[in-house]
């Protein structure tokens, strides 16, 4: 590693002012770059007029009452399921006539049963979801004609509709059988994984827009941190031997770079966390128990180049966001060479990534703001649904035809909810 190399990178990057998220408007002096090609077109798509969504009116025990019990659900990383319902209730794509609907949305809050520490307990989710599906199948004719193939569900937990926070048990459970024909909107995305259903729409985790807005720093502040990370390196509570968590990638970061002056890494989560990200050139986004984390959203919002360390990750809105252009991908096995990899990136490449990150439409697509704004994550979900239209005739079952097994899955899931 040459000292001169990374010094030049610092000098080049600090010439570039970084963007704010204040209404995602940039000053005239701020260098940005439009997202070119099909990705830019997809980001700018307007789903209004291209699809109609019918929202089932479920009893409040499936959603609102769960939220009333624990308002912390409004701010945790799985809150997209709550805000998606709120958005759709007032969205111009909503139809009150189910006969003209392209899609049917079932608003069930599967991640809002929290422990005292704020962690979701997904164990009741399969029973709750089965109960909701039984309800709509009994009271409306639309589920039964496709067995859910024109329905979508928001399942934002770590391993989506496998409904378990431990990967081995999630894999053993598999996706809830009754959701096998539905479209899933989920944060979990990993190629060739049983918990990622083909045709799912992968979305970013929820990050509070107003909270990030309140931590903005002046746009001309230099990026004086080369590599930044805050978080666990070992999850000793769930992985006492320290070898399985993050498949060893986070442990490798710590062991190799804890004393490296280019790396500002720690388990401590300071009150200046958001400000620090705005002072950094690269922000590490390693896998944890799942391949994603809110760091991915935070890095994009604060213009910090995400260093994505998660083999086979499926990134949110990958047809709209040019991840290869804005991020750096490092294989898990190559973590010990992070310093060489990052200091070898030419300054002009870093500058271009920062110009793309400064594009306001990029930031907008990663957030679920209140109220909704054009091009935001809500609209990207609708864009994803619109691109699946029209439904193939094969999704509609013949009279008397059944494809799903209502009694499949663990016995405990079959208990009434």
CSV table of C-alpha atoms in Angstrom, one decimal:
chain,number,residue,atom,x,y,z
A,1,UNK,CA,0.0,0.0,0.0
A,2,UNK,CA,1.5,3.3,-1.0
A,3,UNK,CA,1.0,6.3,1.2
A,4,UNK,CA,0.8,8.6,-1.8
A,5,UNK,CA,-2.0,6.6,-3.3
A,6,UNK,CA,-4.5,7.1,-0.5
A,7,UNK,CA,-3.5,10.7,0.1
A,8,UNK,CA,-4.4,11.5,-3.5
A,9,UNK,CA,-7.7,9.8,-3.0
A,10,UNK,CA,-8.4,11.9,0.1
A,11,UNK,CA,-7.5,15.1,-1.8
A,12,UNK,CA,-9.7,14.2,-4.8
A,13,UNK,CA,-12.7,13.1,-2.7
A,14,UNK,CA,-12.6,16.2,-0.5
A,15,UNK,CA,-13.0,18.4,-3.6
A,16,UNK,CA,-16.5,16.9,-4.0
A,17,UNK,CA,-19.2,18.2,-1.7
A,18,UNK,CA,-21.7,15.6,-0.8
A,19,UNK,CA,-25.4,15.7,-1.0
A,20,UNK,CA,-28.0,16.3,1.6
A,21,UNK,CA,-31.4,14.7,2.0
A,22,UNK,CA,-33.3,17.9,2.6
A,23,UNK,CA,-36.2,17.3,0.2
A,24,UNK,CA,-33.5,15.7,-1.9
A,25,UNK,CA,-32.7,19.0,-3.6
A,26,UNK,CA,-29.1,19.8,-4.4
A,27,UNK,CA,-27.3,23.1,-4.6
A,28,UNK,CA,-26.2,24.2,-8.1
A,29,UNK,CA,-22.6,23.9,-7.1
A,30,UNK,CA,-23.0,20.2,-6.2
A,31,UNK,CA,-21.7,17.8,-8.8
A,32,UNK,CA,-24.1,15.1,-9.7
A,33,UNK,CA,-24.5,12.6,-12.5
A,34,UNK,CA,-27.7,11.3,-14.0
A,35,UNK,CA,-28.2,7.5,-13.9
A,36,UNK,CA,-28.0,6.5,-17.5
A,37,UNK,CA,-29.5,3.6,-19.4
A,38,UNK,CA,-32.4,1.5,-18.4
A,39,UNK,CA,-31.7,1.9,-14.7
A,40,UNK,CA,-32.4,5.6,-14.9
A,41,UNK,CA,-35.6,5.0,-16.8
A,42,UNK,CA,-36.8,2.6,-14.2
A,43,UNK,CA,-36.1,5.0,-11.4
A,44,UNK,CA,-38.1,7.7,-13.1
A,45,UNK,CA,-41.1,5.4,-13.8
A,46,UNK,CA,-44.5,6.5,-12.6
A,47,UNK,CA,-46.6,3.5,-11.6
A,48,UNK,CA,-49.9,5.6,-11.5
A,49,UNK,CA,-52.1,4.6,-14.4
A,50,UNK,CA,-50.3,1.3,-14.9
A,51,UNK,CA,-51.9,-0.8,-12.2
A,52,UNK,CA,-54.7,-0.9,-9.7
A,53,UNK,CA,-54.4,-2.4,-6.2
A,54,UNK,CA,-57.2,-3.6,-3.9
A,55,UNK,CA,-56.4,-3.4,-0.2
A,56,UNK,CA,-58.2,-5.9,2.0
A,57,UNK,CA,-59.9,-4.5,5.0
A,58,UNK,CA,-58.8,-6.9,7.7
A,59,UNK,CA,-59.9,-6.8,11.4
A,60,UNK,CA,-57.5,-4.6,13.4
A,61,UNK,CA,-56.0,-7.6,15.3
A,62,UNK,CA,-53.9,-8.3,12.2
A,63,UNK,CA,-52.3,-4.9,12.1
A,64,UNK,CA,-53.4,-1.7,14.0
A,65,UNK,CA,-53.9,-3.4,17.4
A,66,UNK,CA,-50.5,-5.0,17.1
A,67,UNK,CA,-49.0,-1.6,16.5
A,68,UNK,CA,-50.9,0.0,19.4
A,69,UNK,CA,-49.4,-2.6,21.7
A,70,UNK,CA,-45.8,-1.6,20.7
A,71,UNK,CA,-45.3,1.8,18.9
A,72,UNK,CA,-41.6,0.9,18.5
A,73,UNK,CA,-42.6,-0.9,15.4
A,74,UNK,CA,-42.9,2.5,13.7
A,75,UNK,CA,-39.1,3.0,13.8
A,76,UNK,CA,-37.5,-0.4,13.6
A,77,UNK,CA,-35.9,-1.7,10.4
A,78,UNK,CA,-38.9,-3.8,9.5
A,79,UNK,CA,-41.4,-1.0,9.6
A,80,UNK,CA,-42.0,-1.0,5.8
A,81,UNK,CA,-44.9,-3.3,6.4
A,82,UNK,CA,-46.7,-0.6,8.4
A,83,UNK,CA,-45.9,2.3,6.0
A,84,UNK,CA,-46.8,0.3,2.9
A,85,UNK,CA,-50.3,-0.1,4.2
A,86,UNK,CA,-50.6,3.5,5.1
A,87,UNK,CA,-49.3,4.5,1.7
A,88,UNK,CA,-51.7,2.3,-0.3
A,89,UNK,CA,-54.8,3.4,1.6
A,90,UNK,CA,-54.3,6.9,0.1
A,91,UNK,CA,-52.5,6.0,-3.1
A,92,UNK,CA,-54.0,6.9,-6.5
A,93,UNK,CA,-53.4,3.3,-7.5
A,94,UNK,CA,-55.8,2.0,-4.9
A,95,UNK,CA,-59.2,0.8,-6.2
A,96,UNK,CA,-62.2,0.1,-4.1
A,97,UNK,CA,-63.6,-2.2,-6.8
A,98,UNK,CA,-61.9,-5.5,-6.5
A,99,UNK,CA,-63.2,-6.6,-9.9
A,100,UNK,CA,-60.9,-4.1,-11.6
A,101,UNK,CA,-57.9,-4.8,-9.4
A,102,UNK,CA,-54.6,-6.1,-10.9
A,103,UNK,CA,-53.2,-6.9,-7.4
A,104,UNK,CA,-54.6,-7.6,-4.0
A,105,UNK,CA,-52.7,-6.5,-0.9
A,106,UNK,CA,-53.1,-8.3,2.5
A,107,UNK,CA,-52.0,-6.0,5.3
A,108,UNK,CA,-50.6,-8.3,8.1
A,109,UNK,CA,-47.9,-7.0,10.5
A,110,UNK,CA,-45.7,-10.0,11.0
A,111,UNK,CA,-42.7,-8.3,12.7
A,112,UNK,CA,-44.4,-6.1,15.3
A,113,UNK,CA,-44.4,-8.6,18.2
A,114,UNK,CA,-41.2,-7.3,19.9
A,115,UNK,CA,-39.1,-8.4,22.8
A,116,UNK,CA,-38.2,-5.9,25.5
A,117,UNK,CA,-35.0,-5.3,23.6
A,118,UNK,CA,-36.9,-4.4,20.5
A,119,UNK,CA,-36.3,-7.6,18.5
A,120,UNK,CA,-39.2,-9.1,16.6
A,121,UNK,CA,-40.5,-12.6,17.5
A,122,UNK,CA,-41.7,-14.1,14.2
A,123,UNK,CA,-42.9,-17.4,15.8
A,124,UNK,CA,-46.6,-16.3,15.7
A,125,UNK,CA,-46.4,-14.9,12.2
A,126,UNK,CA,-47.2,-18.2,10.3
A,127,UNK,CA,-50.4,-18.7,12.4
A,128,UNK,CA,-51.3,-15.0,11.9
A,129,UNK,CA,-50.7,-15.2,8.2
A,130,UNK,CA,-52.6,-18.4,7.8
A,131,UNK,CA,-55.5,-16.9,9.7
A,132,UNK,CA,-55.6,-13.8,7.5
A,133,UNK,CA,-55.5,-16.0,4.3
A,134,UNK,CA,-58.3,-18.2,5.6
A,135,UNK,CA,-60.3,-15.0,6.3
A,136,UNK,CA,-59.9,-13.5,2.8
A,137,UNK,CA,-60.4,-16.9,1.2
A,138,UNK,CA,-63.7,-17.3,3.1
A,139,UNK,CA,-65.1,-13.8,2.5
A,140,UNK,CA,-63.9,-12.8,-1.0
A,141,UNK,CA,-63.6,-14.9,-4.1
A,142,UNK,CA,-60.3,-13.5,-5.4
A,143,UNK,CA,-57.8,-15.6,-3.4
A,144,UNK,CA,-59.4,-18.9,-4.5
A,145,UNK,CA,-59.4,-18.1,-8.2
A,146,UNK,CA,-55.5,-17.9,-8.2
A,147,UNK,CA,-54.6,-19.2,-4.7
A,148,UNK,CA,-52.7,-15.9,-4.2
A,149,UNK,CA,-50.9,-15.6,-7.5
A,150,UNK,CA,-52.3,-12.0,-7.9
A,151,UNK,CA,-51.8,-11.2,-4.2
A,152,UNK,CA,-48.8,-9.6,-2.6
A,153,UNK,CA,-47.6,-9.5,1.0
A,154,UNK,CA,-44.9,-7.5,2.8
A,155,UNK,CA,-42.7,-9.8,4.8
A,156,UNK,CA,-39.7,-7.8,5.9
A,157,UNK,CA,-38.2,-10.0,8.5
A,158,UNK,CA,-34.6,-11.3,8.3
A,159,UNK,CA,-35.5,-14.4,6.3
A,160,UNK,CA,-38.8,-13.2,4.8
A,161,UNK,CA,-41.7,-15.6,4.8
A,162,UNK,CA,-39.6,-18.4,6.3
A,163,UNK,CA,-40.5,-16.7,9.6
A,164,UNK,CA,-37.5,-17.5,11.8
A,165,UNK,CA,-34.6,-15.3,12.8
A,166,UNK,CA,-32.1,-18.2,12.8
A,167,UNK,CA,-31.0,-19.1,9.3
A,168,UNK,CA,-30.8,-22.9,9.8
A,169,UNK,CA,-34.3,-23.1,11.3
A,170,UNK,CA,-35.6,-20.7,8.6
A,171,UNK,CA,-34.2,-22.9,5.9
A,172,UNK,CA,-35.7,-25.9,7.6
A,173,UNK,CA,-39.1,-24.3,7.7
A,174,UNK,CA,-39.0,-22.9,4.2
A,175,UNK,CA,-41.4,-20.2,2.9
A,176,UNK,CA,-44.9,-20.6,4.4
A,177,UNK,CA,-46.6,-23.0,2.0
A,178,UNK,CA,-49.7,-20.8,1.5
A,179,UNK,CA,-47.5,-18.0,0.2
A,180,UNK,CA,-45.9,-20.2,-2.5
A,181,UNK,CA,-47.9,-18.6,-5.3
A,182,UNK,CA,-48.0,-15.0,-4.0
A,183,UNK,CA,-45.5,-12.2,-4.7
A,184,UNK,CA,-43.4,-11.3,-1.6
A,185,UNK,CA,-42.1,-7.8,-0.9
A,186,UNK,CA,-39.2,-8.6,1.4
A,187,UNK,CA,-35.8,-7.2,2.6
A,188,UNK,CA,-34.2,-10.6,2.5
A,189,UNK,CA,-32.3,-11.2,-0.7
A,190,UNK,CA,-29.8,-13.9,-1.3
A,191,UNK,CA,-29.4,-15.8,-4.5
A,192,UNK,CA,-30.2,-19.6,-4.5
A,193,UNK,CA,-31.6,-19.4,-1.0
A,194,UNK,CA,-34.8,-21.2,0.0
A,195,UNK,CA,-36.1,-18.1,1.8
A,196,UNK,CA,-36.0,-15.9,-1.3
A,197,UNK,CA,-38.9,-16.8,-3.6
A,198,UNK,CA,-38.5,-16.3,-7.3
A,199,UNK,CA,-40.3,-13.2,-8.4
A,200,UNK,CA,-40.0,-11.5,-5.0
A,201,UNK,CA,-39.5,-7.7,-4.9
A,202,UNK,CA,-36.4,-7.0,-2.7
A,203,UNK,CA,-36.7,-3.7,-0.9
A,204,UNK,CA,-34.4,-1.7,1.5
A,205,UNK,CA,-34.9,-1.9,5.2
A,206,UNK,CA,-36.7,1.0,6.8
A,207,UNK,CA,-34.5,3.9,7.9
A,208,UNK,CA,-36.3,6.9,9.5
A,209,UNK,CA,-36.0,9.8,7.0
A,210,UNK,CA,-36.7,12.5,9.6
A,211,UNK,CA,-34.0,11.2,12.0
A,212,UNK,CA,-31.4,11.2,9.3
A,213,UNK,CA,-32.5,14.7,8.2
A,214,UNK,CA,-31.9,16.0,11.7
A,215,UNK,CA,-28.2,14.8,11.6
A,216,UNK,CA,-27.1,16.6,8.4
A,217,UNK,CA,-23.9,18.5,8.5
A,218,UNK,CA,-22.7,21.3,6.2
A,219,UNK,CA,-22.2,20.1,2.7
A,220,UNK,CA,-18.6,21.3,2.3
A,221,UNK,CA,-17.4,19.3,5.3
A,222,UNK,CA,-14.4,17.3,4.0
A,223,UNK,CA,-14.5,13.5,4.0
A,224,UNK,CA,-11.6,12.9,6.4
A,225,UNK,CA,-12.4,9.3,7.3
A,226,UNK,CA,-11.2,6.7,4.7
A,227,UNK,CA,-13.2,3.6,5.9
A,228,UNK,CA,-15.9,3.7,8.5
A,229,UNK,CA,-17.9,1.0,10.4
A,230,UNK,CA,-19.8,0.7,13.6
A,231,UNK,CA,-21.4,-2.6,14.7
A,232,UNK,CA,-20.8,-6.1,16.0
A,233,UNK,CA,-17.8,-8.1,14.9
A,234,UNK,CA,-18.7,-11.1,17.0
A,235,UNK,CA,-22.2,-12.0,18.2
A,236,UNK,CA,-21.1,-13.9,21.3
A,237,UNK,CA,-24.7,-14.2,22.5
A,238,UNK,CA,-25.8,-16.3,19.6
A,239,UNK,CA,-22.4,-17.5,18.3
A,240,UNK,CA,-20.2,-18.1,21.4
A,241,UNK,CA,-17.2,-19.5,19.4
A,242,UNK,CA,-17.3,-16.5,17.1
A,243,UNK,CA,-16.8,-18.3,13.8
A,244,UNK,CA,-20.2,-18.5,12.3
A,245,UNK,CA,-21.6,-15.0,12.7
A,246,UNK,CA,-21.4,-13.1,9.4
A,247,UNK,CA,-19.7,-16.2,8.1
A,248,UNK,CA,-16.5,-14.8,9.7
A,249,UNK,CA,-16.4,-11.7,7.5
A,250,UNK,CA,-16.9,-9.2,10.3
A,251,UNK,CA,-14.4,-11.0,12.5
A,252,UNK,CA,-11.9,-10.8,9.6
A,253,UNK,CA,-12.5,-7.0,9.4
A,254,UNK,CA,-11.6,-6.6,13.1
A,255,UNK,CA,-8.7,-9.0,13.2
A,256,UNK,CA,-7.0,-7.5,10.1
A,257,UNK,CA,-7.8,-3.8,10.5
A,258,UNK,CA,-8.4,-2.9,14.1
A,259,UNK,CA,-5.0,-1.1,14.3
A,260,UNK,CA,-5.0,0.2,10.7
A,261,UNK,CA,-5.1,4.0,10.7
A,262,UNK,CA,-7.2,4.1,7.5
A,263,UNK,CA,-10.0,2.1,9.2
A,264,UNK,CA,-12.3,3.9,11.7
A,265,UNK,CA,-14.0,0.7,13.1
A,266,UNK,CA,-15.5,0.0,16.5
A,267,UNK,CA,-18.3,-1.8,18.2
A,268,UNK,CA,-19.3,1.5,19.9
A,269,UNK,CA,-22.3,3.3,18.3
A,270,UNK,CA,-21.6,7.0,19.0
A,271,UNK,CA,-24.2,9.8,18.9
A,272,UNK,CA,-22.3,11.2,16.0
A,273,UNK,CA,-22.9,8.0,13.9
A,274,UNK,CA,-24.7,9.7,11.1
A,275,UNK,CA,-22.4,12.7,11.1
A,276,UNK,CA,-19.4,10.3,10.9
A,277,UNK,CA,-20.8,8.6,7.8
A,278,UNK,CA,-21.0,12.0,6.1
A,279,UNK,CA,-17.3,12.4,6.8
A,280,UNK,CA,-16.3,9.1,5.4
A,281,UNK,CA,-15.4,8.0,1.8
A,282,UNK,CA,-16.2,4.3,2.3
A,283,UNK,CA,-18.7,2.7,4.6
A,284,UNK,CA,-18.5,-1.0,5.2
A,285,UNK,CA,-21.8,-2.9,4.7
A,286,UNK,CA,-20.9,-6.5,5.7
A,287,UNK,CA,-23.5,-9.2,6.1
A,288,UNK,CA,-24.6,-10.1,9.6
A,289,UNK,CA,-26.9,-13.0,10.3
A,290,UNK,CA,-28.7,-11.9,7.0
A,291,UNK,CA,-26.9,-10.4,4.0
A,292,UNK,CA,-28.3,-6.9,4.4
A,293,UNK,CA,-28.5,-4.2,7.1
A,294,UNK,CA,-29.7,-0.5,7.3
A,295,UNK,CA,-26.1,0.5,6.7
A,296,UNK,CA,-26.8,0.1,3.0
A,297,UNK,CA,-29.5,2.7,3.1
A,298,UNK,CA,-27.6,5.0,5.4
A,299,UNK,CA,-24.5,4.9,3.2
A,300,UNK,CA,-26.5,5.8,0.0
A,301,UNK,CA,-28.3,8.7,1.8
A,302,UNK,CA,-25.1,10.2,3.2
A,303,UNK,CA,-23.1,9.7,0.0
A,304,UNK,CA,-20.7,7.3,1.6
A,305,UNK,CA,-19.6,4.6,-0.9
A,306,UNK,CA,-21.0,1.3,0.3
A,307,UNK,CA,-18.5,-1.5,0.5
A,308,UNK,CA,-20.8,-4.5,0.1
A,309,UNK,CA,-19.4,-7.7,1.7
A,310,UNK,CA,-22.1,-10.3,1.3
A,311,UNK,CA,-21.7,-13.1,-1.3
A,312,UNK,CA,-24.7,-13.7,-3.5
A,313,UNK,CA,-26.6,-10.7,-2.1
A,314,UNK,CA,-29.7,-9.6,-4.0
A,315,UNK,CA,-29.8,-5.8,-3.6
A,316,UNK,CA,-33.0,-3.7,-3.4
A,317,UNK,CA,-34.5,-2.4,-6.6
A,318,UNK,CA,-31.6,-3.9,-8.5
A,319,UNK,CA,-33.2,-3.0,-11.9
A,320,UNK,CA,-33.4,0.7,-10.9
A,321,UNK,CA,-30.3,1.3,-8.8
A,322,UNK,CA,-26.9,0.8,-10.5
A,323,UNK,CA,-25.2,-0.9,-7.5
A,324,UNK,CA,-22.1,-1.9,-9.4
A,325,UNK,CA,-21.6,1.8,-10.3
A,326,UNK,CA,-22.2,3.3,-6.8
A,327,UNK,CA,-20.7,0.6,-4.6
A,328,UNK,CA,-17.7,-1.6,-4.2
A,329,UNK,CA,-18.2,-5.4,-3.9
A,330,UNK,CA,-15.7,-7.4,-1.9
A,331,UNK,CA,-16.0,-11.2,-1.7
A,332,UNK,CA,-16.1,-12.5,1.9
A,333,UNK,CA,-12.9,-14.5,1.4
A,334,UNK,CA,-11.1,-11.3,0.3
A,335,UNK,CA,-11.8,-9.2,3.5
A,336,UNK,CA,-8.2,-9.5,4.6
A,337,UNK,CA,-7.2,-7.5,1.5
A,338,UNK,CA,-9.7,-4.7,2.0
A,339,UNK,CA,-7.0,-2.1,2.5
A,340,UNK,CA,-5.3,-3.0,-0.8
A,341,UNK,CA,-8.6,-3.2,-2.6
A,342,UNK,CA,-9.8,0.2,-1.5
A,343,UNK,CA,-6.6,2.1,-1.8
A,344,UNK,CA,-6.2,0.7,-5.4
A,345,UNK,CA,-9.4,2.3,-6.6
A,346,UNK,CA,-8.5,5.3,-8.8
A,347,UNK,CA,-9.6,8.7,-7.6
A,348,UNK,CA,-11.6,9.4,-10.8
A,349,UNK,CA,-13.6,6.2,-10.1
A,350,UNK,CA,-14.4,7.3,-6.5
A,351,UNK,CA,-15.4,10.7,-7.8
A,352,UNK,CA,-17.8,9.2,-10.3
A,353,UNK,CA,-19.4,7.0,-7.6
A,354,UNK,CA,-19.9,10.0,-5.4
A,355,UNK,CA,-21.5,12.0,-8.2
A,356,UNK,CA,-23.9,9.2,-8.8
A,357,UNK,CA,-24.6,8.9,-5.1
A,358,UNK,CA,-25.4,12.6,-5.1
A,359,UNK,CA,-28.3,12.0,-7.5
A,360,UNK,CA,-31.5,12.8,-5.5
A,361,UNK,CA,-33.5,10.1,-7.2
A,362,UNK,CA,-31.1,7.5,-5.9
A,363,UNK,CA,-31.7,8.6,-2.3
A,364,UNK,CA,-35.4,8.9,-2.8
A,365,UNK,CA,-35.7,5.3,-4.0
A,366,UNK,CA,-34.1,4.0,-0.7
A,367,UNK,CA,-36.6,5.7,1.6
A,368,UNK,CA,-40.2,5.2,2.8
A,369,UNK,CA,-41.0,8.9,3.6
A,370,UNK,CA,-44.1,10.3,5.2
A,371,UNK,CA,-45.9,11.5,3.2
A,372,UNK,CA,-44.8,9.6,0.1
A,373,UNK,CA,-42.8,11.4,-2.6
A,374,UNK,CA,-42.4,10.7,-6.3
A,375,UNK,CA,-39.9,8.0,-7.0
A,376,UNK,CA,-39.6,6.8,-3.4
A,377,UNK,CA,-39.4,3.2,-2.2
A,378,UNK,CA,-43.2,2.9,-2.2
A,379,UNK,CA,-43.3,3.8,-5.9
A,380,UNK,CA,-40.4,1.5,-6.7
A,381,UNK,CA,-42.5,-1.4,-5.2
A,382,UNK,CA,-45.4,-0.4,-7.4
A,383,UNK,CA,-43.1,-0.2,-10.3
A,384,UNK,CA,-42.0,-3.8,-9.6
A,385,UNK,CA,-45.6,-4.9,-9.4
A,386,UNK,CA,-46.5,-3.1,-12.7
A,387,UNK,CA,-43.7,-4.8,-14.5
A,388,UNK,CA,-45.3,-8.1,-13.7
A,389,UNK,CA,-48.4,-7.2,-15.6
A,390,UNK,CA,-50.4,-8.5,-17.3
A,391,UNK,CA,-50.8,-11.7,-15.4
A,392,UNK,CA,-50.4,-14.8,-17.4
A,393,UNK,CA,-53.6,-16.7,-17.9
A,394,UNK,CA,-52.0,-19.7,-16.2
A,395,UNK,CA,-52.2,-18.1,-12.8
A,396,UNK,CA,-56.0,-18.6,-12.9
A,397,UNK,CA,-57.1,-22.0,-11.7
A,398,UNK,CA,-59.7,-24.1,-13.3
A,399,UNK,CA,-62.9,-24.8,-11.4
A,400,UNK,CA,-62.1,-27.2,-8.5
A,401,UNK,CA,-58.4,-27.0,-9.1
A,402,UNK,CA,-56.2,-26.8,-6.0
A,403,UNK,CA,-52.4,-26.4,-5.9
A,404,UNK,CA,-51.6,-25.3,-2.4
A,405,UNK,CA,-51.6,-27.7,0.6
A,406,UNK,CA,-53.3,-26.0,3.5
A,407,UNK,CA,-52.0,-28.6,6.0
A,408,UNK,CA,-48.3,-28.4,5.0
A,409,UNK,CA,-45.7,-27.0,7.3
A,410,UNK,CA,-44.8,-27.5,11.0
A,411,UNK,CA,-47.7,-28.8,13.2
A,412,UNK,CA,-47.4,-25.7,15.5
A,413,UNK,CA,-48.2,-23.5,12.5
A,414,UNK,CA,-51.6,-25.1,12.1
A,415,UNK,CA,-52.8,-24.0,15.6
A,416,UNK,CA,-55.6,-21.3,15.5
A,417,UNK,CA,-54.4,-17.8,15.9
